[in-house]
């Protein structure tokens, strides 16, 4: 299936928005602690050097580009993103951000989502200077977009500290619809900027990441509060996307059930060739889940056997399995359709 995809697919521009699950190096250019620019990050990347990706190797956008036979997108802040490279698309994502502007405040200089969209407008102006306004409009209309947001609104906001401001302001049951309603505004603005195909990933099972196990788990069970948050957020996200598609009158927004994809690994790691879904490959403390992954951390010899690379982020191999589902997964995973179906539809259009 994948091999003939590479031939069928006309190169679409690819734009990426969101947080550290999809950031491929923007934060390297910023004065922030939310960066992945030191070893052992990038240990399995083709150059074996850190790139700013929060992975041992490739992340989800890289693997989508690779599957499509496209060049990987460059970070928007990269000085290399000039001239013809702009036609490939751009990655605007920044580690630490959420839907809400007060999420990730402890990371100081990160590109909040409204600023990512401002940069996208700037990108369109830059591209217009090279290929003209009409052609830019076509490139953006026919592009593919990936956006990954929401996890940090819980992990790095609501649950960041006991008695956080947001948790005093809202019960979890009220906070989730608030985040969803703000996310809807973000997606409306994104659509107003021209893209007609937007993949939106849900949050993963937030309570099962090694960082949360290290803090909340006595014998390896996922942290209940965060699981409850993900359990509320993901279905409401899908509902909101359906609503947006109805309002627009076409299937612009595609929901990727990354929560279920991750839960599959977590409930049966062996079935997917992993030895563990609880232990991070790189880290320290219980489950290698405390602090950051640094040159001094414990490091596993074979990253492909671990679902988690560091206390929060999946390994390249887990990312590859996620992209496989994005490309060809059933309706359980991709709603209303998977990426292969989108590409087939768009190539006929």
CSV table of C-alpha atoms in Angstrom, one decimal:
chain,number,residue,atom,x,y,z
A,1,UNK,CA,0.0,0.0,0.0
A,2,UNK,CA,2.6,2.5,1.1
A,3,UNK,CA,5.0,1.9,-1.8
A,4,UNK,CA,2.5,2.8,-4.5
A,5,UNK,CA,1.3,5.7,-2.4
A,6,UNK,CA,4.7,7.4,-3.0
A,7,UNK,CA,4.1,7.2,-6.8
A,8,UNK,CA,0.4,8.4,-6.8
A,9,UNK,CA,0.9,11.4,-4.5
A,10,UNK,CA,1.5,14.8,-6.1
A,11,UNK,CA,3.7,16.8,-3.8
A,12,UNK,CA,1.4,18.8,-1.5
A,13,UNK,CA,2.9,21.5,0.7
A,14,UNK,CA,2.8,20.3,4.3
A,15,UNK,CA,2.3,22.6,7.3
A,16,UNK,CA,2.7,21.6,10.9
A,17,UNK,CA,1.4,23.4,14.0
A,18,UNK,CA,1.5,22.4,17.7
A,19,UNK,CA,3.7,21.3,20.5
A,20,UNK,CA,6.8,19.2,21.2
A,21,UNK,CA,5.3,16.0,19.7
A,22,UNK,CA,5.7,17.7,16.3
A,23,UNK,CA,8.3,20.5,16.8
A,24,UNK,CA,11.3,19.8,14.6
A,25,UNK,CA,13.6,22.5,15.8
A,26,UNK,CA,12.0,25.9,16.2
A,27,UNK,CA,12.8,26.1,19.9
A,28,UNK,CA,16.5,25.8,19.1
A,29,UNK,CA,16.2,29.4,17.9
A,30,UNK,CA,14.5,30.6,21.1
A,31,UNK,CA,15.7,31.4,24.6
A,32,UNK,CA,13.7,28.6,26.3
A,33,UNK,CA,14.3,25.6,28.5
A,34,UNK,CA,11.9,23.6,26.3
A,35,UNK,CA,14.5,22.3,23.8
A,36,UNK,CA,16.0,19.1,22.6
A,37,UNK,CA,19.3,20.3,21.3
A,38,UNK,CA,21.7,18.1,23.4
A,39,UNK,CA,22.6,14.4,23.1
A,40,UNK,CA,21.2,11.8,23.4
A,41,UNK,CA,18.3,13.4,21.4
A,42,UNK,CA,18.8,12.6,17.8
A,43,UNK,CA,20.9,9.5,18.5
A,44,UNK,CA,19.1,7.5,15.8
A,45,UNK,CA,18.5,10.5,13.4
A,46,UNK,CA,20.4,10.1,10.1
A,47,UNK,CA,23.1,12.5,11.3
A,48,UNK,CA,23.1,10.9,14.9
A,49,UNK,CA,23.0,14.5,16.2
A,50,UNK,CA,20.3,16.4,18.1
A,51,UNK,CA,18.1,18.5,15.8
A,52,UNK,CA,15.6,19.9,18.3
A,53,UNK,CA,13.1,17.0,17.7
A,54,UNK,CA,11.9,15.5,20.9
A,55,UNK,CA,12.8,12.0,19.7
A,56,UNK,CA,15.6,9.6,19.3
A,57,UNK,CA,15.1,9.9,15.6
A,58,UNK,CA,12.2,11.0,13.4
A,59,UNK,CA,9.0,12.5,14.6
A,60,UNK,CA,5.4,12.1,13.3
A,61,UNK,CA,5.7,14.9,10.6
A,62,UNK,CA,9.0,13.6,9.4
A,63,UNK,CA,7.5,10.1,8.9
A,64,UNK,CA,4.4,11.5,7.2
A,65,UNK,CA,6.7,13.4,4.7
A,66,UNK,CA,8.8,10.3,4.2
A,67,UNK,CA,5.7,8.1,3.5
A,68,UNK,CA,4.5,10.6,0.9
A,69,UNK,CA,7.9,10.9,-0.7
A,70,UNK,CA,8.1,14.6,0.3
A,71,UNK,CA,11.1,16.4,1.7
A,72,UNK,CA,10.8,16.9,5.4
A,73,UNK,CA,9.5,20.4,6.4
A,74,UNK,CA,12.0,22.8,7.9
A,75,UNK,CA,11.3,24.7,11.1
A,76,UNK,CA,9.9,28.1,10.2
A,77,UNK,CA,12.6,29.9,12.2
A,78,UNK,CA,15.4,28.0,10.3
A,79,UNK,CA,17.6,30.3,8.1
A,80,UNK,CA,17.5,27.6,5.5
A,81,UNK,CA,13.8,28.1,4.8
A,82,UNK,CA,14.1,30.3,1.8
A,83,UNK,CA,13.4,30.3,-1.9
A,84,UNK,CA,12.2,27.0,-3.3
A,85,UNK,CA,12.3,25.4,0.1
A,86,UNK,CA,9.2,27.4,1.0
A,87,UNK,CA,7.2,25.2,-1.6
A,88,UNK,CA,7.8,22.1,0.6
A,89,UNK,CA,5.8,23.8,3.4
A,90,UNK,CA,7.0,24.7,6.9
A,91,UNK,CA,6.8,23.6,10.5
A,92,UNK,CA,5.6,26.2,13.0
A,93,UNK,CA,5.4,24.0,16.1
A,94,UNK,CA,7.0,24.9,19.4
A,95,UNK,CA,7.6,22.6,22.4
A,96,UNK,CA,5.6,23.6,25.5
A,97,UNK,CA,2.6,25.3,23.8
A,98,UNK,CA,-1.1,24.5,24.3
A,99,UNK,CA,-4.4,25.8,23.1
A,100,UNK,CA,-4.4,28.4,25.9
A,101,UNK,CA,-1.9,31.2,26.0
A,102,UNK,CA,-1.2,30.7,29.7
A,103,UNK,CA,-0.1,27.1,29.0
A,104,UNK,CA,3.7,26.5,29.2
A,105,UNK,CA,4.2,29.9,30.8
A,106,UNK,CA,7.2,28.4,32.7
A,107,UNK,CA,9.0,28.0,29.3
A,108,UNK,CA,9.0,31.7,28.7
A,109,UNK,CA,9.9,32.2,25.0
A,110,UNK,CA,7.9,29.7,23.0
A,111,UNK,CA,5.7,30.3,20.0
A,112,UNK,CA,2.2,30.3,21.3
A,113,UNK,CA,-0.4,29.0,18.9
A,114,UNK,CA,-1.8,32.5,17.8
A,115,UNK,CA,1.9,33.4,17.0
A,116,UNK,CA,2.3,30.2,15.0
A,117,UNK,CA,-0.7,31.3,12.9
A,118,UNK,CA,0.7,34.8,12.6
A,119,UNK,CA,3.9,33.2,11.2
A,120,UNK,CA,1.8,31.2,8.8
A,121,UNK,CA,0.4,34.5,7.5
A,122,UNK,CA,3.9,35.8,7.2
A,123,UNK,CA,4.9,32.6,5.3
A,124,UNK,CA,2.1,33.2,2.8
A,125,UNK,CA,3.4,36.7,2.1
A,126,UNK,CA,6.9,35.4,1.7
A,127,UNK,CA,5.8,32.7,-0.8
A,128,UNK,CA,3.7,35.3,-2.7
A,129,UNK,CA,6.8,37.3,-3.4
A,130,UNK,CA,8.3,34.3,-5.1
A,131,UNK,CA,5.3,32.6,-7.0
A,132,UNK,CA,2.6,35.3,-6.8
A,133,UNK,CA,-0.6,35.6,-4.9
A,134,UNK,CA,-2.8,33.3,-7.0
A,135,UNK,CA,-0.3,30.4,-7.0
A,136,UNK,CA,0.3,30.9,-3.2
A,137,UNK,CA,-3.4,30.6,-2.6
A,138,UNK,CA,-3.5,27.3,-4.6
A,139,UNK,CA,-0.5,25.9,-2.8
A,140,UNK,CA,-2.2,26.6,0.6
A,141,UNK,CA,-5.6,25.4,-0.5
A,142,UNK,CA,-4.2,22.1,-1.7
A,143,UNK,CA,-1.8,21.6,1.2
A,144,UNK,CA,-1.9,19.1,4.1
A,145,UNK,CA,-1.8,20.4,7.6
A,146,UNK,CA,-1.1,18.6,10.9
A,147,UNK,CA,-1.9,20.1,14.2
A,148,UNK,CA,-1.1,18.6,17.6
A,149,UNK,CA,-2.3,20.5,20.7
A,150,UNK,CA,-4.0,19.9,24.0
A,151,UNK,CA,-1.8,17.7,26.1
A,152,UNK,CA,0.1,20.6,27.6
A,153,UNK,CA,-3.1,22.3,28.6
A,154,UNK,CA,-3.4,19.6,31.2
A,155,UNK,CA,0.2,18.5,31.9
A,156,UNK,CA,1.8,22.0,31.8
A,157,UNK,CA,-1.1,24.0,33.0
A,158,UNK,CA,-4.1,22.5,34.9
A,159,UNK,CA,-2.1,19.7,36.6
A,160,UNK,CA,1.3,21.4,36.6
A,161,UNK,CA,1.1,22.2,40.3
A,162,UNK,CA,-1.4,21.5,43.0
A,163,UNK,CA,-4.0,24.3,43.2
A,164,UNK,CA,-3.0,25.7,39.8
A,165,UNK,CA,-4.8,28.9,38.8
A,166,UNK,CA,-6.9,27.1,36.2
A,167,UNK,CA,-7.8,24.3,38.6
A,168,UNK,CA,-9.1,26.8,41.1
A,169,UNK,CA,-11.0,28.6,38.3
A,170,UNK,CA,-12.6,25.5,36.7
A,171,UNK,CA,-13.5,21.9,37.7
A,172,UNK,CA,-12.1,19.4,35.2
A,173,UNK,CA,-15.6,18.9,33.7
A,174,UNK,CA,-15.8,22.7,32.9
A,175,UNK,CA,-12.1,23.1,31.9
A,176,UNK,CA,-12.3,20.6,29.1
A,177,UNK,CA,-15.2,22.3,27.2
A,178,UNK,CA,-13.4,25.7,27.8
A,179,UNK,CA,-10.2,24.3,26.2
A,180,UNK,CA,-12.2,22.8,23.3
A,181,UNK,CA,-14.1,26.1,22.7
A,182,UNK,CA,-10.7,27.9,22.5
A,183,UNK,CA,-9.3,25.2,20.2
A,184,UNK,CA,-12.3,25.7,17.9
A,185,UNK,CA,-11.4,29.4,17.5
A,186,UNK,CA,-7.8,28.4,16.6
A,187,UNK,CA,-9.0,25.9,14.0
A,188,UNK,CA,-11.5,28.4,12.5
A,189,UNK,CA,-8.7,30.9,12.1
A,190,UNK,CA,-6.5,28.2,10.5
A,191,UNK,CA,-9.2,27.3,8.0
A,192,UNK,CA,-9.7,31.0,7.2
A,193,UNK,CA,-6.1,31.2,6.2
A,194,UNK,CA,-6.8,28.7,3.4
A,195,UNK,CA,-6.0,25.0,4.2
A,196,UNK,CA,-8.7,22.5,3.2
A,197,UNK,CA,-7.2,19.4,4.7
A,198,UNK,CA,-6.2,19.4,8.4
A,199,UNK,CA,-5.2,16.4,10.4
A,200,UNK,CA,-6.0,17.0,14.1
A,201,UNK,CA,-4.5,14.6,16.6
A,202,UNK,CA,-6.1,13.9,20.0
A,203,UNK,CA,-4.1,13.9,23.2
A,204,UNK,CA,-2.4,10.7,24.1
A,205,UNK,CA,-3.3,8.8,27.3
A,206,UNK,CA,-1.7,11.5,29.4
A,207,UNK,CA,-1.6,9.5,32.7
A,208,UNK,CA,0.4,6.7,31.2
A,209,UNK,CA,3.6,8.6,30.2
A,210,UNK,CA,6.7,7.7,32.3
A,211,UNK,CA,6.8,11.2,33.7
A,212,UNK,CA,3.3,10.8,35.3
A,213,UNK,CA,4.0,7.2,36.4
A,214,UNK,CA,7.1,8.4,38.2
A,215,UNK,CA,5.0,10.9,40.2
A,216,UNK,CA,1.7,9.1,40.7
A,217,UNK,CA,2.0,5.4,40.1
A,218,UNK,CA,2.5,2.9,42.9
A,219,UNK,CA,2.6,-0.3,40.7
A,220,UNK,CA,2.6,0.8,37.1
A,221,UNK,CA,-1.0,1.9,36.8
A,222,UNK,CA,-1.7,5.0,34.8
A,223,UNK,CA,-2.5,8.2,36.7
A,224,UNK,CA,-6.3,8.3,37.1
A,225,UNK,CA,-6.9,12.1,37.0
A,226,UNK,CA,-4.9,12.6,33.8
A,227,UNK,CA,-6.6,9.6,32.2
A,228,UNK,CA,-10.0,11.1,33.1
A,229,UNK,CA,-8.8,14.4,31.5
A,230,UNK,CA,-7.8,12.6,28.2
A,231,UNK,CA,-11.1,10.6,28.4
A,232,UNK,CA,-13.1,13.8,28.4
A,233,UNK,CA,-10.9,15.8,26.0
A,234,UNK,CA,-10.7,13.3,23.1
A,235,UNK,CA,-14.4,12.6,22.5
A,236,UNK,CA,-15.2,16.3,22.8
A,237,UNK,CA,-12.5,17.1,20.3
A,238,UNK,CA,-14.0,14.8,17.7
A,239,UNK,CA,-17.5,16.3,18.4
A,240,UNK,CA,-16.1,19.8,17.8
A,241,UNK,CA,-14.4,18.8,14.6
A,242,UNK,CA,-17.6,17.2,13.3
A,243,UNK,CA,-19.4,20.4,14.1
A,244,UNK,CA,-16.8,22.5,12.3
A,245,UNK,CA,-17.0,20.2,9.2
A,246,UNK,CA,-20.8,20.6,9.2
A,247,UNK,CA,-20.5,24.4,9.5
A,248,UNK,CA,-18.0,24.5,6.6
A,249,UNK,CA,-19.9,21.9,4.5
A,250,UNK,CA,-16.9,19.6,3.8
A,251,UNK,CA,-14.5,17.3,5.5
A,252,UNK,CA,-11.7,19.7,6.3
A,253,UNK,CA,-10.8,18.4,9.7
A,254,UNK,CA,-9.8,14.8,10.2
A,255,UNK,CA,-9.5,13.4,13.7
A,256,UNK,CA,-6.6,11.1,14.4
A,257,UNK,CA,-7.3,9.0,17.5
A,258,UNK,CA,-3.7,9.0,18.8
A,259,UNK,CA,-5.1,8.2,22.3
A,260,UNK,CA,-6.3,4.8,21.1
A,261,UNK,CA,-3.2,4.2,19.1
A,262,UNK,CA,-1.1,4.7,22.2
A,263,UNK,CA,-3.5,2.7,24.5
A,264,UNK,CA,-2.9,-0.2,22.1
A,265,UNK,CA,0.8,-0.1,22.8
A,266,UNK,CA,0.3,0.3,26.5
A,267,UNK,CA,-2.2,-2.5,26.9
A,268,UNK,CA,-0.1,-5.0,24.8
A,269,UNK,CA,3.4,-3.7,24.1
A,270,UNK,CA,4.7,-7.2,23.1
A,271,UNK,CA,2.2,-7.5,20.3
A,272,UNK,CA,3.9,-4.5,18.7
A,273,UNK,CA,7.4,-5.7,19.3
A,274,UNK,CA,8.1,-3.5,22.4
A,275,UNK,CA,9.5,-4.8,25.7
A,276,UNK,CA,7.9,-2.0,27.7
A,277,UNK,CA,5.4,0.8,27.5
A,278,UNK,CA,6.1,2.1,31.0
A,279,UNK,CA,9.8,2.7,31.1
A,280,UNK,CA,11.3,5.6,29.2
A,281,UNK,CA,14.5,4.7,27.2
A,282,UNK,CA,16.2,7.9,28.4
A,283,UNK,CA,15.8,9.4,31.8
A,284,UNK,CA,16.3,8.7,35.5
A,285,UNK,CA,14.4,7.8,38.6
A,286,UNK,CA,11.3,5.5,38.7
A,287,UNK,CA,10.3,4.5,35.1
A,288,UNK,CA,13.2,6.8,33.9
A,289,UNK,CA,10.4,9.4,34.3
A,290,UNK,CA,11.9,12.1,36.5
A,291,UNK,CA,13.5,15.3,35.1
A,292,UNK,CA,14.8,15.5,31.5
A,293,UNK,CA,16.7,13.3,29.2
A,294,UNK,CA,20.3,14.5,29.3
A,295,UNK,CA,23.8,13.2,28.5
A,296,UNK,CA,23.9,12.0,32.1
A,297,UNK,CA,20.6,10.0,32.0
A,298,UNK,CA,20.2,6.3,31.8
A,299,UNK,CA,20.0,5.3,28.1
A,300,UNK,CA,18.7,2.1,26.7
A,301,UNK,CA,20.8,0.4,24.0
A,302,UNK,CA,17.9,-0.4,21.7
A,303,UNK,CA,15.3,2.4,21.3
A,304,UNK,CA,13.1,0.3,19.0
A,305,UNK,CA,12.0,-1.8,22.1
A,306,UNK,CA,10.6,1.1,24.0
A,307,UNK,CA,7.2,2.9,23.4
A,308,UNK,CA,8.6,6.0,25.1
A,309,UNK,CA,11.9,7.6,24.2
A,310,UNK,CA,11.9,10.1,27.1
A,311,UNK,CA,9.5,10.8,30.0
A,312,UNK,CA,6.9,12.4,27.7
A,313,UNK,CA,7.6,11.5,24.0
A,314,UNK,CA,7.3,8.4,21.9
A,315,UNK,CA,10.2,6.6,20.3
A,316,UNK,CA,10.7,6.8,16.5
A,317,UNK,CA,9.4,3.3,16.2
A,318,UNK,CA,6.2,4.2,18.1
A,319,UNK,CA,5.8,7.2,15.9
A,320,UNK,CA,6.1,5.0,12.8
A,321,UNK,CA,3.3,2.8,14.1
A,322,UNK,CA,1.2,5.9,14.7
A,323,UNK,CA,1.8,7.2,11.2
A,324,UNK,CA,0.9,3.8,9.8
A,325,UNK,CA,-2.6,4.2,11.5
A,326,UNK,CA,-2.9,7.8,10.2
A,327,UNK,CA,-2.2,6.5,6.7
A,328,UNK,CA,-4.4,3.4,6.6
A,329,UNK,CA,-6.1,3.0,10.0
A,330,UNK,CA,-9.8,2.1,10.3
A,331,UNK,CA,-12.6,4.4,11.5
A,332,UNK,CA,-11.7,3.5,15.1
A,333,UNK,CA,-8.5,5.5,14.5
A,334,UNK,CA,-9.2,8.0,11.7
A,335,UNK,CA,-12.5,9.9,11.5
A,336,UNK,CA,-14.1,10.4,9.0
A,337,UNK,CA,-11.3,8.8,6.9
A,338,UNK,CA,-7.6,8.0,6.9
A,339,UNK,CA,-4.8,9.9,5.1
A,340,UNK,CA,-4.6,7.4,2.2
A,341,UNK,CA,-8.3,8.0,1.4
A,342,UNK,CA,-7.7,11.8,1.5
A,343,UNK,CA,-4.8,11.6,-0.9
A,344,UNK,CA,-6.8,9.4,-3.3
A,345,UNK,CA,-9.7,11.8,-3.2
A,346,UNK,CA,-7.5,14.9,-3.7
A,347,UNK,CA,-5.6,13.3,-6.6
A,348,UNK,CA,-8.9,12.8,-8.4
A,349,UNK,CA,-10.1,16.3,-7.7
